[in-house]
PDB file of C-alpha atoms in Angstrom:
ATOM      1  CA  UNK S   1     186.128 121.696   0.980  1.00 35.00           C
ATOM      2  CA  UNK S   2     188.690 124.154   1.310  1.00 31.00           C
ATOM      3  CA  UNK S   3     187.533 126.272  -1.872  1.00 31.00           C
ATOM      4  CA  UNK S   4     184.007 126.978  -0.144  1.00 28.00           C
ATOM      5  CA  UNK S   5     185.090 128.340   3.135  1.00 28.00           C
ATOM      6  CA  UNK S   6     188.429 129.995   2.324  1.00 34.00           C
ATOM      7  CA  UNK S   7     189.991 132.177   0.147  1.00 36.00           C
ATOM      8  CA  UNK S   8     187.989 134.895  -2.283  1.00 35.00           C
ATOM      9  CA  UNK S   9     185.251 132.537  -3.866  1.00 34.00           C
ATOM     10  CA  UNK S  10     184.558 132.423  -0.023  1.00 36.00           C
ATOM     11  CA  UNK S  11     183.913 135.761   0.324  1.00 35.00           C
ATOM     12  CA  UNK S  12     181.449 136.503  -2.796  1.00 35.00           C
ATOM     13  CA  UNK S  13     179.513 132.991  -2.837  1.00 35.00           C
ATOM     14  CA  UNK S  14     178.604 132.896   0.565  1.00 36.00           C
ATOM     15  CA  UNK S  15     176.007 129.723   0.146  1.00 35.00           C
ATOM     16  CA  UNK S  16     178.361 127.407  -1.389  1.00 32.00           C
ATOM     17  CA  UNK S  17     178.854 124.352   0.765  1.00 32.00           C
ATOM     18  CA  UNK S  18     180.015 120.844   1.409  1.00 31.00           C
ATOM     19  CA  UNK S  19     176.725 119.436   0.293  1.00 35.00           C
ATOM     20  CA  UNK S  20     175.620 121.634  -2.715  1.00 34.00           C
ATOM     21  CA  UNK S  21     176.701 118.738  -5.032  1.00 36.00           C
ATOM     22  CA  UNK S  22     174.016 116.414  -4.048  1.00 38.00           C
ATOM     23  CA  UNK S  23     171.370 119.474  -4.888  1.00 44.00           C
ATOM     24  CA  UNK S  24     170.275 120.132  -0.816  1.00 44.00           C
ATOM     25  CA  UNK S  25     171.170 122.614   0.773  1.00 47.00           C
ATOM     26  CA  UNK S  26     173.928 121.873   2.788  1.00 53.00           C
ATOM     27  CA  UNK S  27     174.115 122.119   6.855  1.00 45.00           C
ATOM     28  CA  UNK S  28     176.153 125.933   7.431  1.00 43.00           C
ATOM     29  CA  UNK S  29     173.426 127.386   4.723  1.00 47.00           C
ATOM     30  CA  UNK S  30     170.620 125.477   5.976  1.00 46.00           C
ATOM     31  CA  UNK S  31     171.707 127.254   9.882  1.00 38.00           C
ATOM     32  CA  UNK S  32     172.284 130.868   7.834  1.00 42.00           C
ATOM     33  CA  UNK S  33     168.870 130.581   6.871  1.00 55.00           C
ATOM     34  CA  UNK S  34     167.329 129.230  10.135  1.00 43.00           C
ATOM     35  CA  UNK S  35     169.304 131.222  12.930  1.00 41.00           C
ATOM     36  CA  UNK S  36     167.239 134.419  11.644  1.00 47.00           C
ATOM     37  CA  UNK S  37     164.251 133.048  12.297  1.00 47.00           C
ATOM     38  CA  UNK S  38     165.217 131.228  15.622  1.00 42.00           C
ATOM     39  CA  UNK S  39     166.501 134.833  16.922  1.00 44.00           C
ATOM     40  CA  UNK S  40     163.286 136.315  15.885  1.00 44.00           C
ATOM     41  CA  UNK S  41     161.280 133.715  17.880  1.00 49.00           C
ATOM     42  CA  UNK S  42     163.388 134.495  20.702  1.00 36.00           C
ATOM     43  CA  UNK S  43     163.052 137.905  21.251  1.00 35.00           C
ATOM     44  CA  UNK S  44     158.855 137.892  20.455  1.00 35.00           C
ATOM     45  CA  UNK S  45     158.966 134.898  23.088  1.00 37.00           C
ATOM     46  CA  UNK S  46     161.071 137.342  25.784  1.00 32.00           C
ATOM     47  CA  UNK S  47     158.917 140.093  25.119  1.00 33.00           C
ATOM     48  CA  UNK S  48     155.517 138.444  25.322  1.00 42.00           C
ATOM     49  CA  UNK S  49     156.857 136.965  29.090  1.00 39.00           C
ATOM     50  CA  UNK S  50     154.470 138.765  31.419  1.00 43.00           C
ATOM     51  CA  UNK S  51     156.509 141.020  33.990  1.00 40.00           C
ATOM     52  CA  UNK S  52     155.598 143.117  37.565  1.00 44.00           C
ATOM     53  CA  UNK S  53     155.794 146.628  35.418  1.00 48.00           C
ATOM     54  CA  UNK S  54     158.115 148.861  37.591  1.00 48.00           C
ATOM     55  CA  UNK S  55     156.623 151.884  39.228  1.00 53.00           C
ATOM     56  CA  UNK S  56     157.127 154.641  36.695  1.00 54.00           C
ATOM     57  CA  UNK S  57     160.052 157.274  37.957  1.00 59.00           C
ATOM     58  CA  UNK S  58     161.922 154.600  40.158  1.00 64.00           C
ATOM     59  CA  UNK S  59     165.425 153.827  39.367  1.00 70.00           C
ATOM     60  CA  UNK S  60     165.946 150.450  38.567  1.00 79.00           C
ATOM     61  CA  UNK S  61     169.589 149.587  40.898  1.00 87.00           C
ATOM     62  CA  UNK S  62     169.205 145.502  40.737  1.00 96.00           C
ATOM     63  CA  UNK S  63     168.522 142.832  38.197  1.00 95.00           C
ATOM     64  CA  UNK S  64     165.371 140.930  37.546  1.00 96.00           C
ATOM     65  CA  UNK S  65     167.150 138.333  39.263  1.00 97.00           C
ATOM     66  CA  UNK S  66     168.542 139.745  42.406  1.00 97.00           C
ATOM     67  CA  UNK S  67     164.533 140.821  42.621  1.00 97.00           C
ATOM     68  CA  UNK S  68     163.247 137.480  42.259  1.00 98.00           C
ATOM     69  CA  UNK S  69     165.761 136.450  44.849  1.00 98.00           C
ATOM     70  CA  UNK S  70     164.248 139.150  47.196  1.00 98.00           C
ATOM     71  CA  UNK S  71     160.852 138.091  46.613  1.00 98.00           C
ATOM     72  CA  UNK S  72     161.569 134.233  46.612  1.00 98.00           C
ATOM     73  CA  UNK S  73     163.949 134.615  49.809  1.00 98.00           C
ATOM     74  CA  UNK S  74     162.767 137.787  51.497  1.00 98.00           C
ATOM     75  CA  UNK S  75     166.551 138.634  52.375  1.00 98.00           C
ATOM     76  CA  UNK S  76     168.902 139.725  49.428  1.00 98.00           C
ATOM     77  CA  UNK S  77     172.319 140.139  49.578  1.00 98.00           C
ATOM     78  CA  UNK S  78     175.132 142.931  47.698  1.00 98.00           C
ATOM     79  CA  UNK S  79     178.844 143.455  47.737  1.00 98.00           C
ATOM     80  CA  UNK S  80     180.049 146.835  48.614  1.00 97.00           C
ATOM     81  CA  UNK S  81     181.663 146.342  45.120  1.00 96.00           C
ATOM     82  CA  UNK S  82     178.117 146.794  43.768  1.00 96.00           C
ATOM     83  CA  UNK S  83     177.044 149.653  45.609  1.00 96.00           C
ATOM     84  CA  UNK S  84     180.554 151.600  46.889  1.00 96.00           C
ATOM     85  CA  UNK S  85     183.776 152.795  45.902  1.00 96.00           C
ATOM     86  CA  UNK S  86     186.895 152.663  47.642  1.00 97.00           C
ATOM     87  CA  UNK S  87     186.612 155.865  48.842  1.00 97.00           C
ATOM     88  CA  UNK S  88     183.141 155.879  50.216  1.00 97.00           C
ATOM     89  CA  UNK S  89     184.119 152.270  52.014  1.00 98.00           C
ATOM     90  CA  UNK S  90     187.034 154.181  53.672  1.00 98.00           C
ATOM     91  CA  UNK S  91     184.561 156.934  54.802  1.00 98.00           C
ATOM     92  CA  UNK S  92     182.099 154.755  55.999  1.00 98.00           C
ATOM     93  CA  UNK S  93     184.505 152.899  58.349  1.00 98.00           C
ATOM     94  CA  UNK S  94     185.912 156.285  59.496  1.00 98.00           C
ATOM     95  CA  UNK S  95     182.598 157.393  60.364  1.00 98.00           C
ATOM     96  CA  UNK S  96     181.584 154.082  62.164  1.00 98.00           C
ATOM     97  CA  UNK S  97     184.745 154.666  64.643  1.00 98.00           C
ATOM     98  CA  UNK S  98     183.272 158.392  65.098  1.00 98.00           C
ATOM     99  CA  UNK S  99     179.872 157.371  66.079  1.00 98.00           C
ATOM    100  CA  UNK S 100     181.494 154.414  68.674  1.00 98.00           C
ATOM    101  CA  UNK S 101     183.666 156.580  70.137  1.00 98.00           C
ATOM    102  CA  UNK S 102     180.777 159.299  71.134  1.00 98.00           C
ATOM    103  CA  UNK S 103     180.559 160.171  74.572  1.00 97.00           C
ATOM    104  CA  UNK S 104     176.707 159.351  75.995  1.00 95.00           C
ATOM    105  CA  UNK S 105     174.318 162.735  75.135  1.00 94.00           C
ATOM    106  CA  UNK S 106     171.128 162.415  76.825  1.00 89.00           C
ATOM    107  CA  UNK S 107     168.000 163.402  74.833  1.00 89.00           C
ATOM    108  CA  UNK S 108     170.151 162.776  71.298  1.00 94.00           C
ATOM    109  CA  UNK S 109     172.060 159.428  70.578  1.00 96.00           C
ATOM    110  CA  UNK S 110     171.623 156.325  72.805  1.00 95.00           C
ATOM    111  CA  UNK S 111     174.173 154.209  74.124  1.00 97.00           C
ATOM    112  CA  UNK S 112     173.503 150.915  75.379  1.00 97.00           C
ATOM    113  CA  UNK S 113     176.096 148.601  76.545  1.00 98.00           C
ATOM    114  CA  UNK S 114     176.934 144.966  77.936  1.00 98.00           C
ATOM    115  CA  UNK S 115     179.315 142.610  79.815  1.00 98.00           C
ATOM    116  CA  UNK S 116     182.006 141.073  78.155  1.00 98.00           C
ATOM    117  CA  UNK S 117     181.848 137.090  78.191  1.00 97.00           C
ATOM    118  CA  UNK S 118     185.143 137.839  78.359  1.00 95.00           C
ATOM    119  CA  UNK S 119     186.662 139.641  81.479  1.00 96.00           C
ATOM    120  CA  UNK S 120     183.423 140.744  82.501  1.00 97.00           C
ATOM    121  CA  UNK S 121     184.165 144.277  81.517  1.00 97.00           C
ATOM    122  CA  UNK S 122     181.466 146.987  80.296  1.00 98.00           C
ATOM    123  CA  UNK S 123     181.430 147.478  76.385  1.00 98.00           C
ATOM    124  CA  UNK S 124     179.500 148.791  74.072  1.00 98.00           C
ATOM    125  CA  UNK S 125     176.677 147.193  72.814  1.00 98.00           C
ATOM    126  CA  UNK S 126     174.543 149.127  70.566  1.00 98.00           C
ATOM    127  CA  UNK S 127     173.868 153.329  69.314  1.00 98.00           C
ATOM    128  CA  UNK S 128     170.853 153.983  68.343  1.00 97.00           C
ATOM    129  CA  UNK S 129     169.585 157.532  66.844  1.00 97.00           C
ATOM    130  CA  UNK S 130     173.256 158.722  65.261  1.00 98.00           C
ATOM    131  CA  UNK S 131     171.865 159.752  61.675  1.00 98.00           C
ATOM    132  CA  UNK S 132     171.015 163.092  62.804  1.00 98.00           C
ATOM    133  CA  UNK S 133     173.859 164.096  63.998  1.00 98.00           C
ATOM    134  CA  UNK S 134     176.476 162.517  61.515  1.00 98.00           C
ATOM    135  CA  UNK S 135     176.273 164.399  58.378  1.00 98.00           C
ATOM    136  CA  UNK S 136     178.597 161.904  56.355  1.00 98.00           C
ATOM    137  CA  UNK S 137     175.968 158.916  57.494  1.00 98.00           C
ATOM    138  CA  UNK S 138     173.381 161.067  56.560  1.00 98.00           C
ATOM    139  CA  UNK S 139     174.370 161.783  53.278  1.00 98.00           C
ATOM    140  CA  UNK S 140     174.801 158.010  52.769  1.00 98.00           C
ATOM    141  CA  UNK S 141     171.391 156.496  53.784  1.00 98.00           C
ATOM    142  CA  UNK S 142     168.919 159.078  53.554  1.00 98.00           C
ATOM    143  CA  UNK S 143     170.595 159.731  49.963  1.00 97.00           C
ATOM    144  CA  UNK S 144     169.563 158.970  46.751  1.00 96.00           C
ATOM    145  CA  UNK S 145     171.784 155.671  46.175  1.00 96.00           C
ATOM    146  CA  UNK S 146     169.892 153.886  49.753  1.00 98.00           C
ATOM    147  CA  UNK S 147     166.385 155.275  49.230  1.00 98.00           C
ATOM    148  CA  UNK S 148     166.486 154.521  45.305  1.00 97.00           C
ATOM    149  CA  UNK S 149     167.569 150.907  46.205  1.00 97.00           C
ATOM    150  CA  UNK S 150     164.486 151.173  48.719  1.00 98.00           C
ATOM    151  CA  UNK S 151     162.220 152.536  46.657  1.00 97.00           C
ATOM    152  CA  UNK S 152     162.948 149.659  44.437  1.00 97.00           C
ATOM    153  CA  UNK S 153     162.489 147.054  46.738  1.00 97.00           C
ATOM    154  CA  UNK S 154     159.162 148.407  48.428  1.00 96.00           C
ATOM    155  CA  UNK S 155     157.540 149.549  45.452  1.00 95.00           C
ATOM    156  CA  UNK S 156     157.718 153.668  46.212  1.00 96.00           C
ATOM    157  CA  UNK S 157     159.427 156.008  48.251  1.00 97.00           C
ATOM    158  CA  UNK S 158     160.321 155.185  50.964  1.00 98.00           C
ATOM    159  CA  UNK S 159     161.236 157.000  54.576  1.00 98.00           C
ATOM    160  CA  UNK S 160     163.263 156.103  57.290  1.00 98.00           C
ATOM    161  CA  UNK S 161     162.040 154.496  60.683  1.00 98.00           C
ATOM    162  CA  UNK S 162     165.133 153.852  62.760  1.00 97.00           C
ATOM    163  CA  UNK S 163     168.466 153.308  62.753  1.00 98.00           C
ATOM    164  CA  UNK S 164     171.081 151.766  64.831  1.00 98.00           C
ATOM    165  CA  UNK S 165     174.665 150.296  65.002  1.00 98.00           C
ATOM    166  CA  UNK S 166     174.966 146.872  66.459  1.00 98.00           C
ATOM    167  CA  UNK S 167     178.620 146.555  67.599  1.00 98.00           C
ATOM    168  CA  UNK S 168     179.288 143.005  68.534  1.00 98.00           C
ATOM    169  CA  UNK S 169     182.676 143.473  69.868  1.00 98.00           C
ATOM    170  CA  UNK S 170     184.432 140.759  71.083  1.00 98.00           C
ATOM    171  CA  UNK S 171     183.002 138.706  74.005  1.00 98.00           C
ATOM    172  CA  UNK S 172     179.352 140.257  73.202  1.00 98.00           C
ATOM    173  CA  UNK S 173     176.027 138.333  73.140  1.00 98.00           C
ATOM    174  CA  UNK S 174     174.146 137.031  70.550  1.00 97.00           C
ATOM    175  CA  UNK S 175     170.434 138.094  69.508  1.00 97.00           C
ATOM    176  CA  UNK S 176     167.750 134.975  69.548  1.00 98.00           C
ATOM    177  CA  UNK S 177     165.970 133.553  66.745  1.00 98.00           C
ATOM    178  CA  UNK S 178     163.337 136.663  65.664  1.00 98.00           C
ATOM    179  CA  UNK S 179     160.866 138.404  63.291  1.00 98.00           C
ATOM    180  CA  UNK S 180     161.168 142.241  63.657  1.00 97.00           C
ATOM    181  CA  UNK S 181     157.723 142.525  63.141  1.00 96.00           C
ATOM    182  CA  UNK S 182     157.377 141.324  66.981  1.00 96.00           C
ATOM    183  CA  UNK S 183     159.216 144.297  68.221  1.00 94.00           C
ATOM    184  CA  UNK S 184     156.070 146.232  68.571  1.00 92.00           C
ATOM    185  CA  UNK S 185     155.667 147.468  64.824  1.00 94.00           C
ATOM    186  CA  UNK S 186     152.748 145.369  63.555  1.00 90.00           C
ATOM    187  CA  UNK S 187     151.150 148.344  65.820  1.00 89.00           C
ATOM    188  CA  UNK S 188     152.007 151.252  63.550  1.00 90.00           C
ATOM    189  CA  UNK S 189     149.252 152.133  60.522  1.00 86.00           C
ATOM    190  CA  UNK S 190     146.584 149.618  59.839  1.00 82.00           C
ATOM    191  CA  UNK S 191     148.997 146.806  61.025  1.00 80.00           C
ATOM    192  CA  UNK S 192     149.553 145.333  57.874  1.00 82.00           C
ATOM    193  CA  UNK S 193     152.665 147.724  57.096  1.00 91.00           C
ATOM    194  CA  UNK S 194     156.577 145.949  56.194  1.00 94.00           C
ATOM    195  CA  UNK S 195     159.850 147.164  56.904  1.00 98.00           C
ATOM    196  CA  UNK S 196     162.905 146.882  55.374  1.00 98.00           C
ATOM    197  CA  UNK S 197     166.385 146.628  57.138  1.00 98.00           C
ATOM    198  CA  UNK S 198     169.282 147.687  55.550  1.00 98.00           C
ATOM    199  CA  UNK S 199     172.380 146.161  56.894  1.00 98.00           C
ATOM    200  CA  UNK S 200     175.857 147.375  56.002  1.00 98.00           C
ATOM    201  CA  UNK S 201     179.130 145.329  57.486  1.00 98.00           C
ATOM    202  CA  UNK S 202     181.688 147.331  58.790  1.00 98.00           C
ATOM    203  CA  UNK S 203     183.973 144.208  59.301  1.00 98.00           C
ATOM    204  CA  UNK S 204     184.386 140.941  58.553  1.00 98.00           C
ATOM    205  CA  UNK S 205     181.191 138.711  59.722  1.00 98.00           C
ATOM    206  CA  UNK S 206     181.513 135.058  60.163  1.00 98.00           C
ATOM    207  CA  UNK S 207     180.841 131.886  62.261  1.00 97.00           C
ATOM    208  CA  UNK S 208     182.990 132.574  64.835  1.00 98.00           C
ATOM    209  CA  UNK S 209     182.394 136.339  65.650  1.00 98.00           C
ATOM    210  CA  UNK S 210     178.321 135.971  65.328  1.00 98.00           C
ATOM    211  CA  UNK S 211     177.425 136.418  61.495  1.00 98.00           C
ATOM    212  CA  UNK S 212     173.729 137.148  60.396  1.00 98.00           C
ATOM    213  CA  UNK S 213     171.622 133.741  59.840  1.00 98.00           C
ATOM    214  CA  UNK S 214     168.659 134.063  58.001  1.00 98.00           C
ATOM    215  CA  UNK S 215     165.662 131.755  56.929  1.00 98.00           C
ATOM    216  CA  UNK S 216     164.574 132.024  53.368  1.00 98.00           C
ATOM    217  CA  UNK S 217     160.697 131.589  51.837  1.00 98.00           C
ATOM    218  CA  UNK S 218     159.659 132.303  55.670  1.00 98.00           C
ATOM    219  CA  UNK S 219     159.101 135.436  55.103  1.00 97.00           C
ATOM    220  CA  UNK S 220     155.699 134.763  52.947  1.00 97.00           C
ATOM    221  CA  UNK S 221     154.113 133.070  56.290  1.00 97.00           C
ATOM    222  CA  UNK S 222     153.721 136.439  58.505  1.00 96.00           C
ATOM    223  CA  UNK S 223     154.373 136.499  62.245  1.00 95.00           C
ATOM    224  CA  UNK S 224     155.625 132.987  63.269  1.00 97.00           C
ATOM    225  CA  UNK S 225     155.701 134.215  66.971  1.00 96.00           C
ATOM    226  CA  UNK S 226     154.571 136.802  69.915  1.00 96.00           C
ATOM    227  CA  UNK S 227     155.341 139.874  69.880  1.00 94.00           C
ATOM    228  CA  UNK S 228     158.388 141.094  72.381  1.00 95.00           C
ATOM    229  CA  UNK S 229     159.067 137.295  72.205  1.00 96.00           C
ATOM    230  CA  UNK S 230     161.949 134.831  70.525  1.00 97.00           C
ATOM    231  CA  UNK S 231     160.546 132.571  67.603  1.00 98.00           C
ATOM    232  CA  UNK S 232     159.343 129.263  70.038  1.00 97.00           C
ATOM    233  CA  UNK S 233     161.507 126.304  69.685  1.00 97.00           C
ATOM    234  CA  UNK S 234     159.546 124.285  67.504  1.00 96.00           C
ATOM    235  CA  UNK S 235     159.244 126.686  65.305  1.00 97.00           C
ATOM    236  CA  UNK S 236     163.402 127.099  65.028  1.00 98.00           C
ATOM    237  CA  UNK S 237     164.171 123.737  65.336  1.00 97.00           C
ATOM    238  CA  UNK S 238     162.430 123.304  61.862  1.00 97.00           C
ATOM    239  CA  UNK S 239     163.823 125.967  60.085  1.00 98.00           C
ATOM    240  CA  UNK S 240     166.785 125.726  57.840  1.00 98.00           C
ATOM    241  CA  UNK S 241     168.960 128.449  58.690  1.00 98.00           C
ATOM    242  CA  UNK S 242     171.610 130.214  56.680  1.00 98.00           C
ATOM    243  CA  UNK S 243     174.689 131.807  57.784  1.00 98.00           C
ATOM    244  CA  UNK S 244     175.392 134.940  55.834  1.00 98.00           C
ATOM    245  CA  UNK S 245     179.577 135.707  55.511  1.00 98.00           C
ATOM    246  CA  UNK S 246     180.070 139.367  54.648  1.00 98.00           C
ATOM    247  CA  UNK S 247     183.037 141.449  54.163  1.00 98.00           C
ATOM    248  CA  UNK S 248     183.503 145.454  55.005  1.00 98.00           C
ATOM    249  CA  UNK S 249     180.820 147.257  52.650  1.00 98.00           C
ATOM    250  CA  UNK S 250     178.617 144.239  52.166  1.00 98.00           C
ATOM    251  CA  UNK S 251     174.820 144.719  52.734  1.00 98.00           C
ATOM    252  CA  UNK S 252     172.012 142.366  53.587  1.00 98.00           C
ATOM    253  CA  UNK S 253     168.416 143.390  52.886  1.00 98.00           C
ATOM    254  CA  UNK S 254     165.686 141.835  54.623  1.00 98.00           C
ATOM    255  CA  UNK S 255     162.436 142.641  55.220  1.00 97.00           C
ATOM    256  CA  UNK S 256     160.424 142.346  59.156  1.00 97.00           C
ATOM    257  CA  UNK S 257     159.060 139.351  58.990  1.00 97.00           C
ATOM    258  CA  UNK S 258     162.343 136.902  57.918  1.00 98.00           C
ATOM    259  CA  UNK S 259     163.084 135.383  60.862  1.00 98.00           C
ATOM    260  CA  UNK S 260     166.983 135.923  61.602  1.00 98.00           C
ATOM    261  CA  UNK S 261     169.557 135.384  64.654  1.00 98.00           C
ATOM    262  CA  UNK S 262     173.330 135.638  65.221  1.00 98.00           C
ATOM    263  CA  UNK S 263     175.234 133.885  67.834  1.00 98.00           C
ATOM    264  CA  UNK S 264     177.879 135.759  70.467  1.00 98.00           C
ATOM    265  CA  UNK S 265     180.922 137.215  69.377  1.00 98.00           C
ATOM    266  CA  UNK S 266     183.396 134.345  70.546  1.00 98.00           C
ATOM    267  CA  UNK S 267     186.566 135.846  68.274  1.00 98.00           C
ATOM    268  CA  UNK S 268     189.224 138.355  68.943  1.00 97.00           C
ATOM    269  CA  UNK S 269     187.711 140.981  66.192  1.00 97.00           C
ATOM    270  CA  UNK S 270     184.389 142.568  66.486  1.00 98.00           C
ATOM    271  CA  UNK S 271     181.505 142.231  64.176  1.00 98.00           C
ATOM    272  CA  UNK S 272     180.373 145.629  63.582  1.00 98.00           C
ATOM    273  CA  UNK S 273     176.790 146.726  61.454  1.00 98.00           C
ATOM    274  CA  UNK S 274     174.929 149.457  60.553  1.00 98.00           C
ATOM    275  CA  UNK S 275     171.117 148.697  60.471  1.00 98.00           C
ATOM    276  CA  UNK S 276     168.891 151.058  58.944  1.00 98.00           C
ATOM    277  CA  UNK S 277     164.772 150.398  58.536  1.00 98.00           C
ATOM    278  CA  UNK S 278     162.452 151.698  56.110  1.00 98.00           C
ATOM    279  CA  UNK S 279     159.279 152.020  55.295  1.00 98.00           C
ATOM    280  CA  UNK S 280     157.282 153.075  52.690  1.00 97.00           C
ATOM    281  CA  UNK S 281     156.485 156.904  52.705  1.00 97.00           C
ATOM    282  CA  UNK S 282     153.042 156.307  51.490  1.00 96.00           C
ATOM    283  CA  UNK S 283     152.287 154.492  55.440  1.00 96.00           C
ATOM    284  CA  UNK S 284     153.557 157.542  57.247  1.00 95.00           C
ATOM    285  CA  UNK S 285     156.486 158.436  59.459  1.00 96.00           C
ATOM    286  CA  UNK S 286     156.900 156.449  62.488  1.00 95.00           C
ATOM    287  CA  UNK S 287     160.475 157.771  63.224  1.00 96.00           C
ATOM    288  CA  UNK S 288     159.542 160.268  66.455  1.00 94.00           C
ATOM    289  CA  UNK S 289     156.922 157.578  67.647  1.00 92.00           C
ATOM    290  CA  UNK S 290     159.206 155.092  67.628  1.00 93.00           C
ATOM    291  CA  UNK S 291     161.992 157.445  69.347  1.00 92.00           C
ATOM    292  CA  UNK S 292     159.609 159.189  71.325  1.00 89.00           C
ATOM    293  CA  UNK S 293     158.825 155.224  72.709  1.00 84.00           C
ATOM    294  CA  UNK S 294     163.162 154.544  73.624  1.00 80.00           C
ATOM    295  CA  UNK S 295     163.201 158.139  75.242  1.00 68.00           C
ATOM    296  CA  UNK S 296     165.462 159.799  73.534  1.00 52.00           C
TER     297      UNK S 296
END
């Protein structure tokens, strides 16, 4: 036994083996002749599989199963480890703490704010319309790393429709259970268009401070409400929804109609987000309507 596996004879008489005295062919030359085959097999098999061809000239950022995950769930999630470096994390927190401490600017960003649960103080709620005038945010998500990932997703270019930071500071509300299909866009193109939301944490999101919770496989059964309305109770109540724990850089993709909510910000640290919504290029550019329609 030794002989036929070690040693020189080993080297030059590959097919000698334990079972070559009883005139078979013995189990490891039996598997050096099959494995060729087997690997053969495999690889017509995996290329006869029938796949959605990708629209020639997009960049293909995530797996085939981070897309079937999109498609099955209609809500995708990626670690800033996936998308950012350490450098471009650092920037993109500086620049969130530039845009929140803005002073109000009539006809340019909005500013909408809140009372605290708290101490009943003012704070900030929500800034709306910043892209413009942040050149670093810019850069970031009307580059070609965001829209490629979007054009990916949607199936072509795509264009940007709004966006907004949602601050969630400490003692700040919740939003109720919602598709935002029912904030008034089913009305824009032939009313059949999606969205996609970008949403990129800036801190640490979790049960306590008001995390993203999200419905999976809803997605697929259109508007499950009114529009300018919360999802009805019946409708929640059977729903099985999942809280979403992200960490500075994370982002969650999810398209208008997955119905999603977050509670109020009942810890001591905020829960800040960037939201950003697309749509595809090929459906037109909403962005003024939409801005013209919040008065800025």
């Amino acid at each position: 036994i030794n002989a036929e596996y070690g040693g020189s004879s080993a080297r030059h008489a590959p097919c000698m083996t334990i079972g070559k005295r009883s005139g078979a062919p013995g189990a490891h030359a039996l598997l050096l002749r099959v494995l060729p085959v087997v690997s053969a097999l495999v690889i017509v098999i995996f290329l006869l599989i029938p796949r959605e061809p990708s629209p020639p000239g997009i960049p293909q950022l995530l797996n085939d199963k981070q897309m079937e995950r999109w498609h099955s769930d209609g809500f995708l999630v990626i670690r800033a480890r996936e998308w950012l470096n350490a450098s471009e994390l650092v920037s993109m927190s500086k620049w969130m703490q530039e845009v929140q401490d803005w002073p109000e600017k009539k006809y340019h960003w909005m500013k909408y704010f809140e009372t605290s649960s708290v101490d009943n103080s003012t704070i900030l709620n929500r800034v709306e319309n910043f892209i413009p005038y942040h050149d670093g945010l810019n850069s970031v998500f009307n580059g070609s790393k965001v829209l490629d990932l979007m054009a990916q997703l949607m199936g072509g270019p795509a264009t940007l429709y709004k966006d907004k930071i949602n601050m969630k500071l400490p003692g700040a509300g919740g939003f109720e259970p919602h598709q935002d299909i029912a904030a008034g866009w089913g009305a824009y193109g032939d009313g059949q268009m999606n969205f996609v939301t970008l949403s990129v944490s800036m801190d640490h999101a979790h049960a306590k401070n008001g995390a993203l919770e999200c419905v999976a496989g809803k997605h697929k059964e259109g508007r499950l409400g009114s529009d300018w309305e919360p999802l009805p109770d019946h409708v929640v109540g059977a729903m099985e929804w999942e809280m979403v724990e992200t960490f500075p850089g994370d982002i969650i993709l999810f398209d208008a109609f997955v119905p999603h909510r977050s509670a109020a910000n009942a810890d001591v640290n905020s829960r800040r987000n960037f939201y950003l919504t697309y749509n595809l290029a090929a459906d037109g550019d909403y962005r003024e309507q939409y801005l013209s329609l919040i008065h800025i």
